[in-house]
CSV table of C-alpha atoms in Angstrom, one decimal:
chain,number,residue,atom,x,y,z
A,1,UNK,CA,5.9,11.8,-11.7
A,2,UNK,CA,7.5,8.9,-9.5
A,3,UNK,CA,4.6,7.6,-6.9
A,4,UNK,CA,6.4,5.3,-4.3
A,5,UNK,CA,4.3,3.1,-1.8
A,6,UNK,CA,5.5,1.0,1.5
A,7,UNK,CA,4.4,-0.2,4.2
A,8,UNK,CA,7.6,0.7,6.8
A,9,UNK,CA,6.3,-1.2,10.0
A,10,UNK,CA,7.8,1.9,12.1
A,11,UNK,CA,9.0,4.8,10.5
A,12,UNK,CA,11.2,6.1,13.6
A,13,UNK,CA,12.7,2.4,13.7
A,14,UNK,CA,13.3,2.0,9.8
A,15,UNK,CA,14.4,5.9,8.6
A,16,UNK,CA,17.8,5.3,7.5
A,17,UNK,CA,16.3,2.7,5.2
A,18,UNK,CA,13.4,5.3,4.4
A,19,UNK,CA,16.4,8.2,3.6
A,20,UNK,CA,18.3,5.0,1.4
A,21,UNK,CA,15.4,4.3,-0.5
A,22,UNK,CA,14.9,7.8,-1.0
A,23,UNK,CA,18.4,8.7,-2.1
A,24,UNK,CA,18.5,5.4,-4.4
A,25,UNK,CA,15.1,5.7,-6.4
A,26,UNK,CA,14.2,9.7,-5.9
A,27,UNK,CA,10.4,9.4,-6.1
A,28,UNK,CA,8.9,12.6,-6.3
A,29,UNK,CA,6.2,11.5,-3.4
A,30,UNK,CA,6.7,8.4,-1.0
A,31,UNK,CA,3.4,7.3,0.6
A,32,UNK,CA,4.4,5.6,4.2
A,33,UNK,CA,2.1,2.7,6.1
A,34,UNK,CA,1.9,1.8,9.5
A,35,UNK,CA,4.3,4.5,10.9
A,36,UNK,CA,3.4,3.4,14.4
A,37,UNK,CA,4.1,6.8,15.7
A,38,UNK,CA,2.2,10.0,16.8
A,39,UNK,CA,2.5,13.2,14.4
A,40,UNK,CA,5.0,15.4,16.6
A,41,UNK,CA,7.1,12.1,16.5
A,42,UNK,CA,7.3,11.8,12.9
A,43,UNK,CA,10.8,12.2,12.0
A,44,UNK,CA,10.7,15.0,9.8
A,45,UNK,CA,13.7,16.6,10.0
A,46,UNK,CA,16.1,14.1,8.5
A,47,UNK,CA,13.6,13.7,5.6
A,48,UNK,CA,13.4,17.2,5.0
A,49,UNK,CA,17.2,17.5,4.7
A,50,UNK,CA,16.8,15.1,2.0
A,51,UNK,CA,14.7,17.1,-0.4
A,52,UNK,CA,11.4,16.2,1.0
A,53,UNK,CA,10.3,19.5,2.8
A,54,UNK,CA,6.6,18.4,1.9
A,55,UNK,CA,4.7,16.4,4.9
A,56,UNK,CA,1.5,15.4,6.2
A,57,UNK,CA,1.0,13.0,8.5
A,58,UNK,CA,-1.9,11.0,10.0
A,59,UNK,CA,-0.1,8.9,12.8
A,60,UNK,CA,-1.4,7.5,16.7
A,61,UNK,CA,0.5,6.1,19.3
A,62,UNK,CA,2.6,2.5,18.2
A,63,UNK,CA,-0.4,1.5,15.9
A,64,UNK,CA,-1.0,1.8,11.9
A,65,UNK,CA,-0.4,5.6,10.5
A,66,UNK,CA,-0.2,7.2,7.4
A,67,UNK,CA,1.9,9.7,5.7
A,68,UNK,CA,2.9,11.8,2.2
A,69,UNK,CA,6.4,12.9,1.7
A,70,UNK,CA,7.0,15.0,-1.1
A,71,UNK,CA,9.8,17.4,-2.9
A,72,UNK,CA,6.8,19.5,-4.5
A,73,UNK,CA,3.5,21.1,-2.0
A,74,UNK,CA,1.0,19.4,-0.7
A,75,UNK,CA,-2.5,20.7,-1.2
A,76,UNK,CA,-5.9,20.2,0.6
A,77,UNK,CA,-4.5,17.5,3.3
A,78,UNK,CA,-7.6,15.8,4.4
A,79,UNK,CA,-8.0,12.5,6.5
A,80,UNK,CA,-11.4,10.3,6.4
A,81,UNK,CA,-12.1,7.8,9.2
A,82,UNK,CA,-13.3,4.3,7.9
A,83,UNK,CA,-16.0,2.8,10.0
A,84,UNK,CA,-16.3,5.1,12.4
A,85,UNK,CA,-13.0,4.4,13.6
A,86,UNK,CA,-10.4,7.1,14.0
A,87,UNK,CA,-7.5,4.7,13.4
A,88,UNK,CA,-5.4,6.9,10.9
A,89,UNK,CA,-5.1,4.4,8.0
A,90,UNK,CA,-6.1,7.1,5.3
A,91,UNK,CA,-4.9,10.3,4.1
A,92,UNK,CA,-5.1,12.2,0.9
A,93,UNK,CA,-3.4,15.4,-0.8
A,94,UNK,CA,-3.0,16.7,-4.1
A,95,UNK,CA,-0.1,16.4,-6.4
A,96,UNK,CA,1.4,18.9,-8.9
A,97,UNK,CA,-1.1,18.6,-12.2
A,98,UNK,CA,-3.8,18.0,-9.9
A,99,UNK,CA,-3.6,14.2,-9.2
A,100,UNK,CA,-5.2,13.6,-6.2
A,101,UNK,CA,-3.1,11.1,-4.0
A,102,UNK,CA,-5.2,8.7,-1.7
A,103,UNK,CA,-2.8,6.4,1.1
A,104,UNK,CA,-4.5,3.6,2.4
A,105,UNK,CA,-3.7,1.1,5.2
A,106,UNK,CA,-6.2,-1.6,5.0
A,107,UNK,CA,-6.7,-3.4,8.1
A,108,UNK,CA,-4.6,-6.8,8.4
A,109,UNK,CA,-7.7,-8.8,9.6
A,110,UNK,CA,-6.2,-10.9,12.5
A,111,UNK,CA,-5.7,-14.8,12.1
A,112,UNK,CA,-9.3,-16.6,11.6
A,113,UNK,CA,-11.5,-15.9,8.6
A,114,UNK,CA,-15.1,-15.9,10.0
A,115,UNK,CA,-16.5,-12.4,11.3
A,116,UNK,CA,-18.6,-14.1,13.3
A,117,UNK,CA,-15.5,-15.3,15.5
A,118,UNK,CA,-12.9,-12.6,14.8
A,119,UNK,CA,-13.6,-8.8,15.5
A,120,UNK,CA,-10.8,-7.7,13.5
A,121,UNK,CA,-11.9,-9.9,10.3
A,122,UNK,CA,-15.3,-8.0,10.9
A,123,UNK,CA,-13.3,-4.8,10.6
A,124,UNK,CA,-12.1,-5.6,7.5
A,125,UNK,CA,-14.5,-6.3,5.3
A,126,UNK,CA,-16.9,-3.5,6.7
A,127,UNK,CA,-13.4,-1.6,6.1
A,128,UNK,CA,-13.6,-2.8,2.7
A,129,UNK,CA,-17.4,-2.3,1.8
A,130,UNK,CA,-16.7,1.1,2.5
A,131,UNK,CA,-14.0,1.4,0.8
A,132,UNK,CA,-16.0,0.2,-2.2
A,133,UNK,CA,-18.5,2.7,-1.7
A,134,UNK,CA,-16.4,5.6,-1.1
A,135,UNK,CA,-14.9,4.5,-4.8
A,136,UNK,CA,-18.4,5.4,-6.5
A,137,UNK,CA,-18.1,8.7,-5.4
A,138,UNK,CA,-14.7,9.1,-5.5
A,139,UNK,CA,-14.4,8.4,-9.2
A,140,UNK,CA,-17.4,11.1,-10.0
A,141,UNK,CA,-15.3,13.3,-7.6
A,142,UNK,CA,-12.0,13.5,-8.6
A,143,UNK,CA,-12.6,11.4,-11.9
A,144,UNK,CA,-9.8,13.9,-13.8
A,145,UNK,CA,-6.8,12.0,-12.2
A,146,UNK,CA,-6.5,10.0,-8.8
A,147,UNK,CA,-4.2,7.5,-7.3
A,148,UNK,CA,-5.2,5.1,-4.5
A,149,UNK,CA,-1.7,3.7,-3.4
A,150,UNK,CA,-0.9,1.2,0.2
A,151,UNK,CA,-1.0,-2.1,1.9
A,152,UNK,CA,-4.7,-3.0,1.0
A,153,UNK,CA,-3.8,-6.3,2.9
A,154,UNK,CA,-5.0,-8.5,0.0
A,155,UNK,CA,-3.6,-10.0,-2.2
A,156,UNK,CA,-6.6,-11.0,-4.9
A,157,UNK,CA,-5.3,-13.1,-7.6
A,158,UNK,CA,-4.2,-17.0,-8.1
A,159,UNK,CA,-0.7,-15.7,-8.3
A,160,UNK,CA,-0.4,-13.0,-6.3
A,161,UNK,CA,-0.1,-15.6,-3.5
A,162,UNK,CA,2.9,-18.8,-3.2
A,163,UNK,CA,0.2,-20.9,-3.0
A,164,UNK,CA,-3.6,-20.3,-4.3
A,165,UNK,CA,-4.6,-23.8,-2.8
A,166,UNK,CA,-2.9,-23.1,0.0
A,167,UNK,CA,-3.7,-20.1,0.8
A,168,UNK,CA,-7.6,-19.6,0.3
A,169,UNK,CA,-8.7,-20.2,3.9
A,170,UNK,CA,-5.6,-17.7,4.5
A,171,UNK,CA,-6.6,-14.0,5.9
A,172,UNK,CA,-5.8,-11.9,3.1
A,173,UNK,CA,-6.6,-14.6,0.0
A,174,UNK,CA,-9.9,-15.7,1.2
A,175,UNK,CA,-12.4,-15.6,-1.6
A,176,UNK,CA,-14.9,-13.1,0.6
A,177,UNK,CA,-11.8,-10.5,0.8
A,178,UNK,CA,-11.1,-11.0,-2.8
A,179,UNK,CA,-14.4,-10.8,-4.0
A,180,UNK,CA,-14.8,-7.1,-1.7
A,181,UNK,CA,-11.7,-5.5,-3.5
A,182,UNK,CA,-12.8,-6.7,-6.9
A,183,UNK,CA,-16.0,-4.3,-5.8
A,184,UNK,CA,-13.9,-1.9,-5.0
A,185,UNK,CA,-12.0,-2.2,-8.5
A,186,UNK,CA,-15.4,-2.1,-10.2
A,187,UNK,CA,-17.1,0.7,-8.8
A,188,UNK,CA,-14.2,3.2,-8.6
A,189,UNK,CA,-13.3,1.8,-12.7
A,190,UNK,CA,-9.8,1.8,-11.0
A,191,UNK,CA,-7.1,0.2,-12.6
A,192,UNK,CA,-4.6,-2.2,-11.1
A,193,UNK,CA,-1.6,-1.2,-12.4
A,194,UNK,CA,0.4,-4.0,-11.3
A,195,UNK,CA,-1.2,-6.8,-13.1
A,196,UNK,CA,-2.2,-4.2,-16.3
A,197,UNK,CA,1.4,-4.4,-17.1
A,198,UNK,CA,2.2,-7.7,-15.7
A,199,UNK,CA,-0.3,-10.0,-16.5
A,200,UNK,CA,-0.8,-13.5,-14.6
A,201,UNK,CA,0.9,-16.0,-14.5
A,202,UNK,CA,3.8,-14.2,-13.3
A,203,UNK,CA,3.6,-14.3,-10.1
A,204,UNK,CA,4.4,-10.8,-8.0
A,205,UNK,CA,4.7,-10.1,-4.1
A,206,UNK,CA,5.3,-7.4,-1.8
A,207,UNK,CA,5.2,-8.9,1.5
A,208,UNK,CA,7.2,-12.1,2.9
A,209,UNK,CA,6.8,-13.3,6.5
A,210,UNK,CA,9.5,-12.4,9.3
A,211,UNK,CA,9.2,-16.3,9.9
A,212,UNK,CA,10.9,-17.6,7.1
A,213,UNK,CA,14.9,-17.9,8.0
A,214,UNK,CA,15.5,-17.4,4.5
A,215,UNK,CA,12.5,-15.6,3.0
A,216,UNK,CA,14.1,-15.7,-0.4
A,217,UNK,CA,15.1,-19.3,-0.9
A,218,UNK,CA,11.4,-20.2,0.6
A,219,UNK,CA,9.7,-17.1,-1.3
A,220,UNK,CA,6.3,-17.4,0.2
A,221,UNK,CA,5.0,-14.1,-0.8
A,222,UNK,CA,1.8,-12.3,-1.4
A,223,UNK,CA,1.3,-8.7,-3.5
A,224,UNK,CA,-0.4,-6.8,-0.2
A,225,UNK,CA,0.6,-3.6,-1.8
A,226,UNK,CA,-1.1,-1.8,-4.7
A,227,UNK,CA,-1.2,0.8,-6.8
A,228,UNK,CA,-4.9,2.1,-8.7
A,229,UNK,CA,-5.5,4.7,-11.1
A,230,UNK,CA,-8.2,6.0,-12.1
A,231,UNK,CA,-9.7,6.3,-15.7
A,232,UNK,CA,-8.7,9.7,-16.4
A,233,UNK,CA,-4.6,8.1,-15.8
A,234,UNK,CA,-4.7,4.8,-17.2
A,235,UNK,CA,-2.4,5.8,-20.1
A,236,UNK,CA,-0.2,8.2,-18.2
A,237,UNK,CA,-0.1,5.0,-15.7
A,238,UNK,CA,0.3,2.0,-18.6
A,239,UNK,CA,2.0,4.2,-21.3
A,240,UNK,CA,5.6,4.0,-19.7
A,241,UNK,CA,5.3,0.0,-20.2
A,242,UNK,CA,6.8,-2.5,-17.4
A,243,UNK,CA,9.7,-0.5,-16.9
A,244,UNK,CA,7.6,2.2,-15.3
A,245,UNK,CA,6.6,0.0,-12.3
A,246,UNK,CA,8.4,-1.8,-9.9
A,247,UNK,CA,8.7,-3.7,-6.7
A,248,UNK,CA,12.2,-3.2,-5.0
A,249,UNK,CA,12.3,-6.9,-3.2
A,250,UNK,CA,16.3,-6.1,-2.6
A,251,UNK,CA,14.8,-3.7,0.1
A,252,UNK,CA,14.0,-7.0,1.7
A,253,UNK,CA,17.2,-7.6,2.2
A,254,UNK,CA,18.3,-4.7,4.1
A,255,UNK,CA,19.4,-4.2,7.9
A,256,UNK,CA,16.3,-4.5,10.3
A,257,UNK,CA,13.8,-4.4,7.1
A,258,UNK,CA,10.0,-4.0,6.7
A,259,UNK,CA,8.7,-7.0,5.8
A,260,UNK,CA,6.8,-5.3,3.0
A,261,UNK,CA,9.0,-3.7,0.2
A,262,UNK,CA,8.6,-0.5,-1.6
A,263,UNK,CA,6.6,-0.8,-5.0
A,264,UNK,CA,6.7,2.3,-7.6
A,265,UNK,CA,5.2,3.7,-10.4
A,266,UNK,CA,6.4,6.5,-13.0
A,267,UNK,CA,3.1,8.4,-14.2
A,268,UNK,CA,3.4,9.8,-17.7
A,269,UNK,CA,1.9,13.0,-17.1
């Protein structure tokens, strides 16, 4: 099973490169970030005439959204709002084989680094304490097979970043953020797929900035996106070696392009 992750930053805006994507790496499911669009304006049609008749959406007006697009059904859709706020950045489903599928859109966290200052930091890390809670029971829940797949907006290790020195006063590297997903890690006993098959110090991003002119030649990344398993699929989700996992940075270079790229992983199930 081919689980594909990516933050679009507008669905409606970016579906031909959604339907490219699609027709290049044929994922069996495609979890979707920040769709920015209500439900009735997902554009399902176009993705359903591509193989993926399966849907379910969790979308609001220009702001964040999730989705699930799948070739195979969707079972027991269910949303759960994260601090009280009902600002769709979660939605799970289950998968074919009984994998339950979580999609997560972490809140970004604004600009300055003290809660005491910045609302949306505040957000965040409560975001991200309850994330870490919701893993305890999540893992005694569904501890036969999950995924937790999205744009978890950090990016936790040394090399996940361009710059580790540079970066640690940085929303999204701070050592407060880092410390909260490494909780999150712990209690859920999920598994970071990425760096379980490529260890540090390779360095591995998902997300450059729209400012760079050439975000290649500067490549001042960070690995925002992620992909956890837990215990019951950390060999169907290591067995397949590197070659099972990937991050599609050429998707950077497409027309009008997220600035996140798609990252995927083949489960051996």
């Amino acid at each position: 099973m081919k689980i594909a992750t990516w933050n679009i930053n507008s669905v409606r805006l970016r579906i031909d490169s959604v339907l490219r994507f699609l027709k290049e790496e044929a994922p069996d499911v495609l979890c979707l970030q920040e769709i920015k669009c209500r439900d009735e304006q997902f554009p399902a049609r176009p993705l359903r005439s591509a193989g993926y008749e399966h849907i379910a959406v969790s979308g609001q007006a220009g702001y964040h959204g999730v989705a699930i697009i799948a070739r195979a059904p969707l079972k027991d859709v269910e949303t759960r709002k994260f601090c009280g706020k009902d600002d769709c950045r979660h939605i799970a489903a289950t998968l074919p084989g009984g994998v339950r599928l979580h999609n997560f859109y972490v809140p970004s966290g604004g600009d300055e680094p003290d809660p005491a200052v910045n609302d949306k930091f505040a957000h965040k890390l409560d975001f991200m304490k309850e994330l870490a809670e919701w893993s305890v029971g999540e893992a005694q829940t569904h501890s036969k097979k999950a995924v937790l797949v999205g744009d978890l907006n950090i990016a936790p290790r040394e090399h996940d970043v361009w710059s580790h020195r540079q970066l640690l006063n940085v929303v999204s590297h701070t050592p407060v953020e880092v410390e909260l997903m490494n909780a999150a890690l712990e209690k859920g006993k999920w598994t970071d797929v990425a760096r379980e098959l490529i260890p540090e110090p390779e360095k591995l991003y998902t997300w450059w900035s729209y400012r760079a002119r050439d975000w290649r030649a500067s490549n001042r990344g960070r690995r925002l996106d992620h992909i956890w398993t837990s215990p019951p699929l950390r060999k169907a989700a290591l067995s397949g070696g590197r070659a099972a996992f990937a991050i599609h940075d050429h998707c950077r270079d497409w027309e009008r392009p997220s600035d996140h790229v798609p990252v995927t992983l083949t489960l051996d199930l």
